[in-house]
Short mmCIF file of C-alpha atoms in Angstrom, two decimals:
data_model
loop_
_atom_site.label_atom_id
_atom_site.label_comp_id
_atom_site.label_asym_id
_atom_site.label_seq_id
_atom_site.Cartn_x
_atom_site.Cartn_y
_atom_site.Cartn_z
CA MET A 240 -14.48 -10.89 17.55
CA ASP A 241 -16.39 -11.41 14.30
CA LEU A 242 -14.01 -11.28 11.36
CA ILE A 243 -14.80 -11.00 7.67
CA ARG A 244 -12.25 -11.97 5.05
CA LEU A 245 -11.43 -9.39 2.39
CA HIS A 246 -9.77 -9.51 -1.00
CA ILE A 247 -8.26 -6.77 -3.12
CA ARG A 248 -10.71 -5.61 -5.75
CA GLY A 249 -8.56 -2.90 -7.28
CA ILE A 250 -6.47 0.23 -6.94
CA SER A 251 -7.59 3.55 -8.35
CA TYR A 252 -6.17 7.06 -8.30
CA SER A 253 -7.67 9.05 -5.44
CA GLN A 254 -9.97 11.83 -6.57
CA THR A 255 -9.76 13.56 -3.19
CA GLN A 256 -6.04 13.49 -2.35
CA THR A 257 -3.35 14.44 -4.83
CA GLY A 258 -0.67 11.80 -5.20
CA ALA A 259 -2.67 9.19 -3.28
CA TYR A 260 -4.47 6.03 -4.32
CA ALA A 261 -7.58 4.25 -3.11
CA LEU A 262 -7.09 0.57 -2.34
CA ILE A 263 -10.47 -1.14 -2.73
CA LEU A 264 -11.04 -4.11 -0.43
CA GLU A 265 -14.16 -6.24 -0.88
CA GLU A 266 -15.67 -8.86 1.40
CA ASP A 267 -15.38 -12.40 0.06
CA PHE A 268 -19.06 -13.27 0.26
CA GLY A 269 -20.81 -9.97 -0.31
CA LYS A 270 -20.68 -6.71 -2.19
CA ARG A 271 -19.48 -4.31 0.49
CA LYS A 272 -16.22 -2.55 -0.30
CA ILE A 273 -13.82 -0.58 1.87
CA PRO A 274 -11.78 2.20 0.23
CA VAL A 275 -8.44 2.69 1.99
CA ILE A 276 -6.41 5.76 1.03
CA ILE A 277 -2.73 4.83 0.61
CA GLY A 278 0.40 6.53 -0.65
CA SER A 279 1.75 6.09 -4.16
CA PHE A 280 4.74 4.01 -3.00
CA GLU A 281 2.48 1.52 -1.19
CA ALA A 282 0.10 1.40 -4.17
CA GLN A 283 3.01 0.62 -6.48
CA SER A 284 4.35 -2.00 -4.06
CA ILE A 285 0.99 -3.78 -3.87
CA ALA A 286 0.58 -3.59 -7.64
CA LEU A 287 4.03 -5.10 -8.17
CA ALA A 288 3.26 -7.98 -5.83
CA LEU A 289 -0.07 -8.69 -7.52
CA GLU A 290 0.95 -8.38 -11.14
CA LYS A 291 4.46 -9.88 -10.94
CA ASP A 292 5.19 -8.50 -14.40
CA ILE A 293 7.67 -5.80 -13.39
CA THR A 294 10.85 -6.49 -11.46
CA PRO A 295 12.63 -3.48 -9.93
CA PRO A 296 16.39 -3.42 -10.52
CA ARG A 297 16.86 -3.44 -6.74
CA PRO A 298 14.51 -4.86 -4.05
CA ILE A 299 12.00 -2.34 -2.75
CA THR A 300 11.34 -2.14 0.99
CA HIS A 301 8.53 -4.71 1.18
CA ASP A 302 10.49 -7.19 -0.94
CA LEU A 303 13.54 -6.73 1.28
CA PHE A 304 11.48 -7.37 4.41
CA THR A 305 9.91 -10.45 2.82
CA THR A 306 13.29 -11.91 1.95
CA PHE A 307 14.60 -11.14 5.44
CA ALA A 308 11.61 -12.77 7.16
CA LYS A 309 11.66 -15.89 5.01
CA SER A 310 15.41 -16.28 5.60
CA PHE A 311 14.62 -16.71 9.30
CA HIS A 312 11.57 -18.92 8.63
CA ILE A 313 9.10 -16.22 9.60
CA ILE A 314 5.86 -15.81 7.66
CA VAL A 315 2.89 -13.49 7.68
CA LYS A 316 0.00 -15.66 8.78
CA ALA A 317 -2.78 -13.05 8.57
CA VAL A 318 -3.58 -9.35 8.63
CA PHE A 319 -6.34 -7.91 10.80
CA ILE A 320 -7.90 -4.49 10.25
CA TYR A 321 -9.28 -3.94 13.71
CA LYS A 322 -10.08 -0.24 14.12
CA LEU A 323 -11.24 2.81 12.19
CA LYS A 324 -10.70 6.20 13.79
CA ASP A 325 -10.86 9.64 12.16
CA GLY A 326 -10.76 8.02 8.73
CA VAL A 327 -7.62 5.99 9.50
CA PHE A 328 -7.66 2.17 9.46
CA TYR A 329 -5.54 0.41 12.09
CA SER A 330 -4.10 -3.03 11.44
CA ASN A 331 -2.09 -5.81 13.06
CA ILE A 332 0.12 -8.33 11.28
CA LEU A 333 0.19 -11.86 12.71
CA PHE A 334 3.67 -13.34 12.26
CA GLN A 335 4.59 -16.98 12.82
CA ASN A 336 7.98 -18.62 13.29
CA ARG A 337 7.76 -21.84 11.28
CA ASP A 338 10.47 -23.51 13.37
CA THR A 339 8.83 -22.95 16.77
CA ASP A 340 5.21 -22.16 15.77
CA GLU A 341 5.50 -19.07 17.99
CA GLU A 342 3.12 -16.30 16.91
CA ILE A 343 3.23 -12.58 17.55
CA GLU A 344 1.03 -9.67 16.46
CA ILE A 345 2.65 -6.37 15.49
CA ASP A 346 0.97 -3.04 14.83
CA SER A 347 1.28 -1.79 11.26
CA ARG A 348 -0.05 0.72 8.81
CA THR A 349 -2.77 -0.97 6.78
CA SER A 350 -1.01 -0.26 3.49
CA ASP A 351 2.22 -1.93 4.66
CA ALA A 352 0.31 -4.84 6.18
CA ILE A 353 -1.49 -5.56 2.91
CA ALA A 354 1.69 -5.14 0.85
CA LEU A 355 3.23 -7.90 2.97
CA ALA A 356 0.09 -10.03 3.03
CA VAL A 357 0.10 -10.17 -0.79
CA ARG A 358 3.73 -11.29 -0.82
CA PHE A 359 3.08 -14.04 1.72
CA GLU A 360 -0.31 -14.95 0.24
CA ALA A 361 -1.80 -14.34 3.68
CA PRO A 362 -5.50 -13.62 4.29
CA VAL A 363 -6.73 -10.15 5.21
CA TYR A 364 -9.59 -9.74 7.67
CA ALA A 365 -11.63 -6.83 8.99
CA THR A 366 -13.99 -6.78 11.94
CA LYS A 367 -17.70 -6.91 11.33
CA GLU A 368 -17.96 -3.51 12.98
CA ILE A 369 -15.63 -1.93 10.42
CA LEU A 370 -17.57 -3.39 7.50
CA GLU A 371 -20.79 -2.03 8.98
CA LYS A 372 -19.20 1.35 9.59
CA ALA A 373 -17.08 1.87 6.50
CA GLY A 374 -18.33 -0.67 3.97
CA VAL A 375 -20.11 0.72 0.94
CA TYR A 376 -22.22 -1.05 -1.65
CA THR A 377 -20.91 -0.16 -5.10
CA GLU A 378 -20.91 -1.78 -8.48
CA MET A 379 -17.76 -1.35 -10.61
CA ASN A 380 -18.62 -1.25 -14.29
CA GLU A 381 -16.53 -2.89 -17.00
CA ASP A 382 -14.73 0.35 -17.88
CA GLU A 383 -13.61 0.80 -14.28
CA LEU A 384 -12.47 -2.80 -14.04
CA ALA A 385 -10.44 -2.41 -17.20
CA THR A 386 -8.69 0.78 -16.15
CA GLU A 387 -8.47 0.69 -12.36
CA SER A 388 -8.60 -2.88 -11.12
CA THR A 389 -5.76 -3.95 -13.39
CA PHE A 390 -3.51 -1.43 -11.63
CA GLU A 391 -2.43 0.18 -14.89
CA LYS A 392 -2.06 3.64 -13.37
CA ALA A 393 0.09 2.41 -10.52
CA LEU A 394 2.18 0.22 -12.80
CA ASP A 395 2.68 3.03 -15.31
CA THR A 396 4.12 5.13 -12.51
CA ILE A 397 6.53 2.34 -11.59
CA GLU A 398 7.70 1.90 -15.16
CA ASN A 399 8.30 5.62 -15.49
CA GLN A 400 10.32 5.66 -12.30
CA LEU A 401 12.42 2.65 -13.35
CA ASN A 402 13.28 4.39 -16.62
CA ILE A 403 14.47 7.60 -14.96
CA ASN A 404 18.22 7.57 -14.43
CA ASP A 405 18.34 10.75 -12.38
CA ILE A 406 14.89 11.55 -11.05
CA GLU A 407 16.15 14.62 -9.22
CA ASP A 408 16.49 16.40 -12.58
CA SER A 409 12.69 16.47 -12.82
CA PHE A 410 12.63 18.86 -9.85
CA ALA A 411 15.22 21.27 -11.24
CA HIS A 412 12.68 23.67 -12.71
CA LEU A 413 10.79 24.10 -9.41
CA THR A 414 11.33 26.97 -6.99
CA ASP A 415 12.32 26.33 -3.37
CA SER A 416 8.83 27.34 -2.27
CA GLU A 417 7.19 24.92 -4.71
CA ILE A 418 9.45 22.10 -3.55
CA ASN A 419 8.62 22.79 0.11
CA ASP A 420 4.90 22.68 -0.74
CA LEU A 421 5.39 19.34 -2.52
CA ILE A 422 7.34 17.97 0.44
CA SER A 423 4.44 18.84 2.76
CA LYS A 424 1.95 17.14 0.44
CA ALA A 425 4.15 14.05 0.06
CA ILE A 426 4.47 13.67 3.83
CA GLU A 427 0.74 14.17 4.26
CA ASN A 428 0.16 11.34 1.77
CA GLU A 429 2.85 9.22 3.47
CA ASP A 430 4.91 9.24 0.25
CA TYR A 431 8.20 9.52 2.11
CA GLU A 432 10.34 8.40 -0.81
CA THR A 433 9.27 11.38 -2.91
CA ALA A 434 9.62 13.69 0.09
CA ALA A 435 13.21 12.53 0.56
CA LYS A 436 14.06 13.15 -3.09
CA LEU A 437 12.55 16.61 -2.94
CA ARG A 438 14.53 17.32 0.22
CA ASP A 439 17.72 16.19 -1.51
CA GLU A 440 17.03 18.64 -4.32
CA LEU A 441 16.86 21.49 -1.80
CA VAL A 442 20.09 20.35 -0.15
CA LYS A 443 21.88 20.34 -3.51
CA ARG A 444 20.98 24.02 -4.03
CA LYS A 445 22.64 25.19 -0.80
#
């Protein structure tokens, strides 16, 4: 299998899906880029791992998993994006036990796999077939690099969330129907954290 190493070029707000972000992956020795649509939580998690400027008051899911794995001497050795079907990228994470050198590959959502790869400083690869199928040649101008590749939008969202003491209050003005619509959109975008908070707001009203 021909593999091509990728690096993260940036994260930008998705123009096609509300509440979603586009993770831009670029081949190391070329100009082809792969846009991967991810949820806001995963975008924020990747941004946190890359920037290292904001520390959540409590560990988020990917940080918790990283601490757990390292405690048992397990590392992420590499991530492989191996399939593209119906617009969805499929990935495997290659784990290694440092004590025994045993390796195992586990299926994962691409967004989660990359969030962990960044934390373990592990390489990310895609097959040559995927680059040929989904890779696009684009040039990002200086304005885009200044506003999107520095993850400001994702990080602003994190800061706002960390400063909210009771985020459920922000849903108080919405009708039950509006909340149900937002829950459906959040699930569609795989933003399960927001969906859970919206659900809790409905439960409180009963």
